[in-house]
């Protein structure tokens, strides 16, 4: 029972680190954004899962939001990070994609995991007209395995939808659920 809880704590630490590394500053008040602005469209959570939303802060400024889909006593989760920075430019999008994938990998490696498989496009040549999909697998010396599925997509904002699962039975259903997450008022 304690091992899954330690893993959950490690994963939350990894995502907090990734949020700090991926976040870019924007003064919400100056940008005219409201706390209640609809940023995301998502389906009803799967049975047993709950959703929470927290602001991502940098120097007391809201730079984005983190939406978490979690289940009690389970290490499997979906974490959506929304960057409020203007990510209209291709160069900024490439940097965010590389930074989010790199910081996740570095965080899991510092928690004792090593990447054993990866499936990701060449970020310098990716087409941002559709979501960028990355699949990673991490293992540790104790035989624990974490599967990661990331979908990164952009409007003027950036969206990083990450599924992390230690249980194969949770992984595919969560990936399918997360594939239905869209920017609010999205045409796709």
mmCIF file with all atom_site columns, C-alpha atoms in Angstrom:
data_model
loop_
_atom_site.group_PDB
_atom_site.id
_atom_site.type_symbol
_atom_site.label_atom_id
_atom_site.label_alt_id
_atom_site.label_comp_id
_atom_site.label_asym_id
_atom_site.label_entity_id
_atom_site.label_seq_id
_atom_site.pdbx_PDB_ins_code
_atom_site.Cartn_x
_atom_site.Cartn_y
_atom_site.Cartn_z
_atom_site.occupancy
_atom_site.B_iso_or_equiv
_atom_site.pdbx_formal_charge
_atom_site.auth_seq_id
_atom_site.auth_comp_id
_atom_site.auth_asym_id
_atom_site.auth_atom_id
_atom_site.pdbx_PDB_model_num
ATOM 1   C CA . UNK A 1 1   ? 0.000   0.000  0.000   1.00 0.00 ? 1   UNK A CA 1
ATOM 2   C CA . UNK A 1 2   ? 2.821   2.428  0.782   1.00 0.00 ? 2   UNK A CA 1
ATOM 3   C CA . UNK A 1 3   ? 4.673   1.801  -2.497  1.00 0.00 ? 3   UNK A CA 1
ATOM 4   C CA . UNK A 1 4   ? 1.848   3.207  -4.692  1.00 0.00 ? 4   UNK A CA 1
ATOM 5   C CA . UNK A 1 5   ? 1.522   6.222  -2.390  1.00 0.00 ? 5   UNK A CA 1
ATOM 6   C CA . UNK A 1 6   ? 5.281   6.874  -2.570  1.00 0.00 ? 6   UNK A CA 1
ATOM 7   C CA . UNK A 1 7   ? 5.058   6.588  -6.338  1.00 0.00 ? 7   UNK A CA 1
ATOM 8   C CA . UNK A 1 8   ? 2.143   9.052  -6.412  1.00 0.00 ? 8   UNK A CA 1
ATOM 9   C CA . UNK A 1 9   ? 4.189   11.503 -4.333  1.00 0.00 ? 9   UNK A CA 1
ATOM 10  C CA . UNK A 1 10  ? 7.159   11.063 -6.692  1.00 0.00 ? 10  UNK A CA 1
ATOM 11  C CA . UNK A 1 11  ? 4.968   11.644 -9.738  1.00 0.00 ? 11  UNK A CA 1
ATOM 12  C CA . UNK A 1 12  ? 3.432   14.776 -8.243  1.00 0.00 ? 12  UNK A CA 1
ATOM 13  C CA . UNK A 1 13  ? 6.920   16.092 -7.472  1.00 0.00 ? 13  UNK A CA 1
ATOM 14  C CA . UNK A 1 14  ? 7.953   15.380 -11.062 1.00 0.00 ? 14  UNK A CA 1
ATOM 15  C CA . UNK A 1 15  ? 4.966   17.283 -12.415 1.00 0.00 ? 15  UNK A CA 1
ATOM 16  C CA . UNK A 1 16  ? 5.515   20.216 -10.092 1.00 0.00 ? 16  UNK A CA 1
ATOM 17  C CA . UNK A 1 17  ? 9.090   20.408 -11.379 1.00 0.00 ? 17  UNK A CA 1
ATOM 18  C CA . UNK A 1 18  ? 7.931   20.076 -14.978 1.00 0.00 ? 18  UNK A CA 1
ATOM 19  C CA . UNK A 1 19  ? 5.382   22.845 -14.453 1.00 0.00 ? 19  UNK A CA 1
ATOM 20  C CA . UNK A 1 20  ? 8.063   25.169 -13.158 1.00 0.00 ? 20  UNK A CA 1
ATOM 21  C CA . UNK A 1 21  ? 10.356  24.353 -16.068 1.00 0.00 ? 21  UNK A CA 1
ATOM 22  C CA . UNK A 1 22  ? 7.652   24.560 -18.760 1.00 0.00 ? 22  UNK A CA 1
ATOM 23  C CA . UNK A 1 23  ? 5.795   27.592 -17.406 1.00 0.00 ? 23  UNK A CA 1
ATOM 24  C CA . UNK A 1 24  ? 6.277   30.995 -18.987 1.00 0.00 ? 24  UNK A CA 1
ATOM 25  C CA . UNK A 1 25  ? 5.200   34.169 -17.225 1.00 0.00 ? 25  UNK A CA 1
ATOM 26  C CA . UNK A 1 26  ? 2.058   36.116 -17.971 1.00 0.00 ? 26  UNK A CA 1
ATOM 27  C CA . UNK A 1 27  ? 0.294   38.564 -15.708 1.00 0.00 ? 27  UNK A CA 1
ATOM 28  C CA . UNK A 1 28  ? -3.288  37.286 -15.804 1.00 0.00 ? 28  UNK A CA 1
ATOM 29  C CA . UNK A 1 29  ? -4.802  40.602 -14.795 1.00 0.00 ? 29  UNK A CA 1
ATOM 30  C CA . UNK A 1 30  ? -2.837  42.528 -17.420 1.00 0.00 ? 30  UNK A CA 1
ATOM 31  C CA . UNK A 1 31  ? -3.865  40.016 -20.062 1.00 0.00 ? 31  UNK A CA 1
ATOM 32  C CA . UNK A 1 32  ? -7.539  40.462 -19.201 1.00 0.00 ? 32  UNK A CA 1
ATOM 33  C CA . UNK A 1 33  ? -8.011  36.822 -18.258 1.00 0.00 ? 33  UNK A CA 1
ATOM 34  C CA . UNK A 1 34  ? -10.400 35.879 -15.514 1.00 0.00 ? 34  UNK A CA 1
ATOM 35  C CA . UNK A 1 35  ? -10.014 32.998 -13.062 1.00 0.00 ? 35  UNK A CA 1
ATOM 36  C CA . UNK A 1 36  ? -13.218 31.518 -14.420 1.00 0.00 ? 36  UNK A CA 1
ATOM 37  C CA . UNK A 1 37  ? -12.238 31.709 -18.111 1.00 0.00 ? 37  UNK A CA 1
ATOM 38  C CA . UNK A 1 38  ? -12.990 28.430 -19.875 1.00 0.00 ? 38  UNK A CA 1
ATOM 39  C CA . UNK A 1 39  ? -9.656  27.029 -21.036 1.00 0.00 ? 39  UNK A CA 1
ATOM 40  C CA . UNK A 1 40  ? -10.449 23.356 -21.443 1.00 0.00 ? 40  UNK A CA 1
ATOM 41  C CA . UNK A 1 41  ? -13.173 21.015 -22.614 1.00 0.00 ? 41  UNK A CA 1
ATOM 42  C CA . UNK A 1 42  ? -13.044 17.516 -21.182 1.00 0.00 ? 42  UNK A CA 1
ATOM 43  C CA . UNK A 1 43  ? -15.408 14.555 -20.891 1.00 0.00 ? 43  UNK A CA 1
ATOM 44  C CA . UNK A 1 44  ? -16.962 13.382 -17.655 1.00 0.00 ? 44  UNK A CA 1
ATOM 45  C CA . UNK A 1 45  ? -14.240 11.703 -15.554 1.00 0.00 ? 45  UNK A CA 1
ATOM 46  C CA . UNK A 1 46  ? -14.106 7.908  -15.501 1.00 0.00 ? 46  UNK A CA 1
ATOM 47  C CA . UNK A 1 47  ? -15.836 6.242  -12.560 1.00 0.00 ? 47  UNK A CA 1
ATOM 48  C CA . UNK A 1 48  ? -13.839 6.571  -9.338  1.00 0.00 ? 48  UNK A CA 1
ATOM 49  C CA . UNK A 1 49  ? -11.663 9.451  -10.568 1.00 0.00 ? 49  UNK A CA 1
ATOM 50  C CA . UNK A 1 50  ? -11.854 13.031 -9.330  1.00 0.00 ? 50  UNK A CA 1
ATOM 51  C CA . UNK A 1 51  ? -10.711 16.241 -10.991 1.00 0.00 ? 51  UNK A CA 1
ATOM 52  C CA . UNK A 1 52  ? -8.898  19.134 -9.332  1.00 0.00 ? 52  UNK A CA 1
ATOM 53  C CA . UNK A 1 53  ? -7.598  22.413 -10.745 1.00 0.00 ? 53  UNK A CA 1
ATOM 54  C CA . UNK A 1 54  ? -4.768  24.506 -9.345  1.00 0.00 ? 54  UNK A CA 1
ATOM 55  C CA . UNK A 1 55  ? -3.040  27.636 -10.601 1.00 0.00 ? 55  UNK A CA 1
ATOM 56  C CA . UNK A 1 56  ? 0.616   27.407 -11.626 1.00 0.00 ? 56  UNK A CA 1
ATOM 57  C CA . UNK A 1 57  ? 2.473   30.324 -10.075 1.00 0.00 ? 57  UNK A CA 1
ATOM 58  C CA . UNK A 1 58  ? 5.776   31.988 -10.839 1.00 0.00 ? 58  UNK A CA 1
ATOM 59  C CA . UNK A 1 59  ? 6.788   34.890 -8.601  1.00 0.00 ? 59  UNK A CA 1
ATOM 60  C CA . UNK A 1 60  ? 3.178   35.180 -7.369  1.00 0.00 ? 60  UNK A CA 1
ATOM 61  C CA . UNK A 1 61  ? 1.873   35.427 -10.941 1.00 0.00 ? 61  UNK A CA 1
ATOM 62  C CA . UNK A 1 62  ? -0.484  32.898 -12.479 1.00 0.00 ? 62  UNK A CA 1
ATOM 63  C CA . UNK A 1 63  ? 1.334   31.436 -15.498 1.00 0.00 ? 63  UNK A CA 1
ATOM 64  C CA . UNK A 1 64  ? -1.083  28.592 -16.129 1.00 0.00 ? 64  UNK A CA 1
ATOM 65  C CA . UNK A 1 65  ? -3.188  25.891 -14.579 1.00 0.00 ? 65  UNK A CA 1
ATOM 66  C CA . UNK A 1 66  ? -2.759  22.256 -13.690 1.00 0.00 ? 66  UNK A CA 1
ATOM 67  C CA . UNK A 1 67  ? -5.798  19.990 -13.908 1.00 0.00 ? 67  UNK A CA 1
ATOM 68  C CA . UNK A 1 68  ? -5.388  16.558 -12.296 1.00 0.00 ? 68  UNK A CA 1
ATOM 69  C CA . UNK A 1 69  ? -7.507  13.463 -12.735 1.00 0.00 ? 69  UNK A CA 1
ATOM 70  C CA . UNK A 1 70  ? -6.704  11.090 -9.873  1.00 0.00 ? 70  UNK A CA 1
ATOM 71  C CA . UNK A 1 71  ? -8.124  8.020  -8.181  1.00 0.00 ? 71  UNK A CA 1
ATOM 72  C CA . UNK A 1 72  ? -7.681  7.182  -4.505  1.00 0.00 ? 72  UNK A CA 1
ATOM 73  C CA . UNK A 1 73  ? -4.972  4.546  -3.888  1.00 0.00 ? 73  UNK A CA 1
ATOM 74  C CA . UNK A 1 74  ? -3.914  4.543  -7.548  1.00 0.00 ? 74  UNK A CA 1
ATOM 75  C CA . UNK A 1 75  ? -0.697  5.856  -9.079  1.00 0.00 ? 75  UNK A CA 1
ATOM 76  C CA . UNK A 1 76  ? -2.386  6.148  -12.501 1.00 0.00 ? 76  UNK A CA 1
ATOM 77  C CA . UNK A 1 77  ? -3.439  9.673  -13.361 1.00 0.00 ? 77  UNK A CA 1
ATOM 78  C CA . UNK A 1 78  ? -3.967  12.301 -16.043 1.00 0.00 ? 78  UNK A CA 1
ATOM 79  C CA . UNK A 1 79  ? -2.367  15.693 -15.598 1.00 0.00 ? 79  UNK A CA 1
ATOM 80  C CA . UNK A 1 80  ? -3.152  18.601 -17.902 1.00 0.00 ? 80  UNK A CA 1
ATOM 81  C CA . UNK A 1 81  ? -0.922  21.654 -17.766 1.00 0.00 ? 81  UNK A CA 1
ATOM 82  C CA . UNK A 1 82  ? -2.142  24.774 -19.513 1.00 0.00 ? 82  UNK A CA 1
ATOM 83  C CA . UNK A 1 83  ? 0.365   27.531 -20.181 1.00 0.00 ? 83  UNK A CA 1
ATOM 84  C CA . UNK A 1 84  ? -1.150  31.004 -20.488 1.00 0.00 ? 84  UNK A CA 1
ATOM 85  C CA . UNK A 1 85  ? 1.921   32.363 -22.276 1.00 0.00 ? 85  UNK A CA 1
ATOM 86  C CA . UNK A 1 86  ? 1.545   33.434 -25.904 1.00 0.00 ? 86  UNK A CA 1
ATOM 87  C CA . UNK A 1 87  ? 2.692   30.346 -27.770 1.00 0.00 ? 87  UNK A CA 1
ATOM 88  C CA . UNK A 1 88  ? 1.623   31.440 -31.251 1.00 0.00 ? 88  UNK A CA 1
ATOM 89  C CA . UNK A 1 89  ? 5.155   31.259 -32.646 1.00 0.00 ? 89  UNK A CA 1
ATOM 90  C CA . UNK A 1 90  ? 6.519   27.935 -33.888 1.00 0.00 ? 90  UNK A CA 1
ATOM 91  C CA . UNK A 1 91  ? 9.860   28.436 -32.109 1.00 0.00 ? 91  UNK A CA 1
ATOM 92  C CA . UNK A 1 92  ? 8.091   28.818 -28.745 1.00 0.00 ? 92  UNK A CA 1
ATOM 93  C CA . UNK A 1 93  ? 6.031   25.677 -29.369 1.00 0.00 ? 93  UNK A CA 1
ATOM 94  C CA . UNK A 1 94  ? 9.105   23.606 -30.226 1.00 0.00 ? 94  UNK A CA 1
ATOM 95  C CA . UNK A 1 95  ? 10.832  24.848 -27.058 1.00 0.00 ? 95  UNK A CA 1
ATOM 96  C CA . UNK A 1 96  ? 7.798   24.010 -24.897 1.00 0.00 ? 96  UNK A CA 1
ATOM 97  C CA . UNK A 1 97  ? 7.506   20.497 -26.375 1.00 0.00 ? 97  UNK A CA 1
ATOM 98  C CA . UNK A 1 98  ? 11.189  19.773 -25.809 1.00 0.00 ? 98  UNK A CA 1
ATOM 99  C CA . UNK A 1 99  ? 11.098  21.287 -22.314 1.00 0.00 ? 99  UNK A CA 1
ATOM 100 C CA . UNK A 1 100 ? 8.000   19.401 -21.158 1.00 0.00 ? 100 UNK A CA 1
ATOM 101 C CA . UNK A 1 101 ? 9.255   16.029 -22.397 1.00 0.00 ? 101 UNK A CA 1
ATOM 102 C CA . UNK A 1 102 ? 12.795  16.653 -21.123 1.00 0.00 ? 102 UNK A CA 1
ATOM 103 C CA . UNK A 1 103 ? 11.720  17.841 -17.679 1.00 0.00 ? 103 UNK A CA 1
ATOM 104 C CA . UNK A 1 104 ? 9.372   14.866 -17.227 1.00 0.00 ? 104 UNK A CA 1
ATOM 105 C CA . UNK A 1 105 ? 12.153  12.445 -18.191 1.00 0.00 ? 105 UNK A CA 1
ATOM 106 C CA . UNK A 1 106 ? 14.656  14.204 -15.919 1.00 0.00 ? 106 UNK A CA 1
ATOM 107 C CA . UNK A 1 107 ? 12.216  14.169 -12.994 1.00 0.00 ? 107 UNK A CA 1
ATOM 108 C CA . UNK A 1 108 ? 11.497  10.467 -13.333 1.00 0.00 ? 108 UNK A CA 1
ATOM 109 C CA . UNK A 1 109 ? 15.193  9.710  -13.746 1.00 0.00 ? 109 UNK A CA 1
ATOM 110 C CA . UNK A 1 110 ? 15.962  11.608 -10.542 1.00 0.00 ? 110 UNK A CA 1
ATOM 111 C CA . UNK A 1 111 ? 13.299  9.458  -8.827  1.00 0.00 ? 111 UNK A CA 1
ATOM 112 C CA . UNK A 1 112 ? 15.242  6.325  -9.836  1.00 0.00 ? 112 UNK A CA 1
ATOM 113 C CA . UNK A 1 113 ? 13.573  5.474  -13.138 1.00 0.00 ? 113 UNK A CA 1
ATOM 114 C CA . UNK A 1 114 ? 15.273  5.057  -16.511 1.00 0.00 ? 114 UNK A CA 1
ATOM 115 C CA . UNK A 1 115 ? 13.655  5.505  -19.896 1.00 0.00 ? 115 UNK A CA 1
ATOM 116 C CA . UNK A 1 116 ? 13.432  2.125  -21.620 1.00 0.00 ? 116 UNK A CA 1
ATOM 117 C CA . UNK A 1 117 ? 11.332  2.994  -24.669 1.00 0.00 ? 117 UNK A CA 1
ATOM 118 C CA . UNK A 1 118 ? 10.320  6.156  -26.419 1.00 0.00 ? 118 UNK A CA 1
ATOM 119 C CA . UNK A 1 119 ? 8.179   7.010  -29.387 1.00 0.00 ? 119 UNK A CA 1
ATOM 120 C CA . UNK A 1 120 ? 8.296   10.671 -30.261 1.00 0.00 ? 120 UNK A CA 1
ATOM 121 C CA . UNK A 1 121 ? 8.514   12.790 -33.378 1.00 0.00 ? 121 UNK A CA 1
ATOM 122 C CA . UNK A 1 122 ? 11.459  14.998 -34.287 1.00 0.00 ? 122 UNK A CA 1
ATOM 123 C CA . UNK A 1 123 ? 10.330  18.100 -32.396 1.00 0.00 ? 123 UNK A CA 1
ATOM 124 C CA . UNK A 1 124 ? 12.177  20.438 -34.781 1.00 0.00 ? 124 UNK A CA 1
ATOM 125 C CA . UNK A 1 125 ? 10.093  19.182 -37.721 1.00 0.00 ? 125 UNK A CA 1
ATOM 126 C CA . UNK A 1 126 ? 6.729   18.524 -36.095 1.00 0.00 ? 126 UNK A CA 1
ATOM 127 C CA . UNK A 1 127 ? 3.469   19.752 -37.647 1.00 0.00 ? 127 UNK A CA 1
ATOM 128 C CA . UNK A 1 128 ? 1.558   21.770 -35.036 1.00 0.00 ? 128 UNK A CA 1
ATOM 129 C CA . UNK A 1 129 ? -1.735  21.538 -36.944 1.00 0.00 ? 129 UNK A CA 1
ATOM 130 C CA . UNK A 1 130 ? -2.494  18.417 -34.911 1.00 0.00 ? 130 UNK A CA 1
ATOM 131 C CA . UNK A 1 131 ? -1.454  17.296 -31.421 1.00 0.00 ? 131 UNK A CA 1
ATOM 132 C CA . UNK A 1 132 ? 2.119   16.129 -30.879 1.00 0.00 ? 132 UNK A CA 1
ATOM 133 C CA . UNK A 1 133 ? 2.024   12.615 -29.387 1.00 0.00 ? 133 UNK A CA 1
ATOM 134 C CA . UNK A 1 134 ? 4.836   11.180 -27.268 1.00 0.00 ? 134 UNK A CA 1
ATOM 135 C CA . UNK A 1 135 ? 4.895   7.720  -25.644 1.00 0.00 ? 135 UNK A CA 1
ATOM 136 C CA . UNK A 1 136 ? 7.531   6.828  -23.052 1.00 0.00 ? 136 UNK A CA 1
ATOM 137 C CA . UNK A 1 137 ? 8.160   3.905  -20.734 1.00 0.00 ? 137 UNK A CA 1
ATOM 138 C CA . UNK A 1 138 ? 10.254  4.106  -17.572 1.00 0.00 ? 138 UNK A CA 1
ATOM 139 C CA . UNK A 1 139 ? 11.462  1.248  -15.344 1.00 0.00 ? 139 UNK A CA 1
ATOM 140 C CA . UNK A 1 140 ? 13.282  1.180  -12.024 1.00 0.00 ? 140 UNK A CA 1
ATOM 141 C CA . UNK A 1 141 ? 15.575  -1.413 -10.443 1.00 0.00 ? 141 UNK A CA 1
ATOM 142 C CA . UNK A 1 142 ? 12.655  -2.886 -8.446  1.00 0.00 ? 142 UNK A CA 1
ATOM 143 C CA . UNK A 1 143 ? 10.699  -3.782 -11.583 1.00 0.00 ? 143 UNK A CA 1
ATOM 144 C CA . UNK A 1 144 ? 8.246   -0.890 -11.332 1.00 0.00 ? 144 UNK A CA 1
ATOM 145 C CA . UNK A 1 145 ? 7.127   0.400  -14.717 1.00 0.00 ? 145 UNK A CA 1
ATOM 146 C CA . UNK A 1 146 ? 5.558   3.753  -15.592 1.00 0.00 ? 146 UNK A CA 1
ATOM 147 C CA . UNK A 1 147 ? 3.907   4.254  -18.973 1.00 0.00 ? 147 UNK A CA 1
ATOM 148 C CA . UNK A 1 148 ? 3.549   7.839  -20.169 1.00 0.00 ? 148 UNK A CA 1
ATOM 149 C CA . UNK A 1 149 ? 1.407   9.163  -23.013 1.00 0.00 ? 149 UNK A CA 1
ATOM 150 C CA . UNK A 1 150 ? 1.669   12.896 -23.732 1.00 0.00 ? 150 UNK A CA 1
ATOM 151 C CA . UNK A 1 151 ? -0.411  14.983 -26.123 1.00 0.00 ? 151 UNK A CA 1
ATOM 152 C CA . UNK A 1 152 ? 0.850   18.505 -26.617 1.00 0.00 ? 152 UNK A CA 1
ATOM 153 C CA . UNK A 1 153 ? -1.293  20.950 -28.575 1.00 0.00 ? 153 UNK A CA 1
ATOM 154 C CA . UNK A 1 154 ? -1.604  24.679 -28.994 1.00 0.00 ? 154 UNK A CA 1
ATOM 155 C CA . UNK A 1 155 ? -3.949  27.565 -29.580 1.00 0.00 ? 155 UNK A CA 1
ATOM 156 C CA . UNK A 1 156 ? -2.272  30.800 -28.565 1.00 0.00 ? 156 UNK A CA 1
ATOM 157 C CA . UNK A 1 157 ? -1.838  28.881 -25.286 1.00 0.00 ? 157 UNK A CA 1
ATOM 158 C CA . UNK A 1 158 ? -0.077  25.563 -24.696 1.00 0.00 ? 158 UNK A CA 1
ATOM 159 C CA . UNK A 1 159 ? -1.707  22.342 -23.494 1.00 0.00 ? 159 UNK A CA 1
ATOM 160 C CA . UNK A 1 160 ? 0.254   19.361 -22.147 1.00 0.00 ? 160 UNK A CA 1
ATOM 161 C CA . UNK A 1 161 ? -2.001  16.350 -21.508 1.00 0.00 ? 161 UNK A CA 1
ATOM 162 C CA . UNK A 1 162 ? -0.078  13.569 -19.752 1.00 0.00 ? 162 UNK A CA 1
ATOM 163 C CA . UNK A 1 163 ? -1.298  10.106 -18.823 1.00 0.00 ? 163 UNK A CA 1
ATOM 164 C CA . UNK A 1 164 ? 0.887   8.259  -16.311 1.00 0.00 ? 164 UNK A CA 1
ATOM 165 C CA . UNK A 1 165 ? 0.069   4.722  -15.314 1.00 0.00 ? 165 UNK A CA 1
ATOM 166 C CA . UNK A 1 166 ? 1.734   1.868  -13.501 1.00 0.00 ? 166 UNK A CA 1
ATOM 167 C CA . UNK A 1 167 ? -1.133  -0.475 -14.315 1.00 0.00 ? 167 UNK A CA 1
ATOM 168 C CA . UNK A 1 168 ? -1.671  -1.516 -17.944 1.00 0.00 ? 168 UNK A CA 1
ATOM 169 C CA . UNK A 1 169 ? -5.393  -1.980 -17.253 1.00 0.00 ? 169 UNK A CA 1
ATOM 170 C CA . UNK A 1 170 ? -5.626  1.748  -16.392 1.00 0.00 ? 170 UNK A CA 1
ATOM 171 C CA . UNK A 1 171 ? -3.316  3.029  -19.127 1.00 0.00 ? 171 UNK A CA 1
ATOM 172 C CA . UNK A 1 172 ? -5.334  2.503  -22.347 1.00 0.00 ? 172 UNK A CA 1
ATOM 173 C CA . UNK A 1 173 ? -8.700  3.672  -20.935 1.00 0.00 ? 173 UNK A CA 1
ATOM 174 C CA . UNK A 1 174 ? -7.042  6.827  -19.542 1.00 0.00 ? 174 UNK A CA 1
ATOM 175 C CA . UNK A 1 175 ? -5.294  7.491  -22.881 1.00 0.00 ? 175 UNK A CA 1
ATOM 176 C CA . UNK A 1 176 ? -8.650  7.148  -24.663 1.00 0.00 ? 176 UNK A CA 1
ATOM 177 C CA . UNK A 1 177 ? -10.314 9.464  -22.136 1.00 0.00 ? 177 UNK A CA 1
ATOM 178 C CA . UNK A 1 178 ? -7.509  12.036 -22.378 1.00 0.00 ? 178 UNK A CA 1
ATOM 179 C CA . UNK A 1 179 ? -7.660  12.010 -26.195 1.00 0.00 ? 179 UNK A CA 1
ATOM 180 C CA . UNK A 1 180 ? -11.046 13.734 -25.887 1.00 0.00 ? 180 UNK A CA 1
ATOM 181 C CA . UNK A 1 181 ? -9.605  16.740 -24.019 1.00 0.00 ? 181 UNK A CA 1
ATOM 182 C CA . UNK A 1 182 ? -9.704  19.886 -26.150 1.00 0.00 ? 182 UNK A CA 1
ATOM 183 C CA . UNK A 1 183 ? -9.115  23.592 -25.782 1.00 0.00 ? 183 UNK A CA 1
ATOM 184 C CA . UNK A 1 184 ? -12.364 25.341 -24.828 1.00 0.00 ? 184 UNK A CA 1
ATOM 185 C CA . UNK A 1 185 ? -14.499 26.294 -27.835 1.00 0.00 ? 185 UNK A CA 1
ATOM 186 C CA . UNK A 1 186 ? -12.241 24.193 -30.055 1.00 0.00 ? 186 UNK A CA 1
ATOM 187 C CA . UNK A 1 187 ? -13.151 23.529 -33.644 1.00 0.00 ? 187 UNK A CA 1
ATOM 188 C CA . UNK A 1 188 ? -11.310 20.194 -33.675 1.00 0.00 ? 188 UNK A CA 1
#
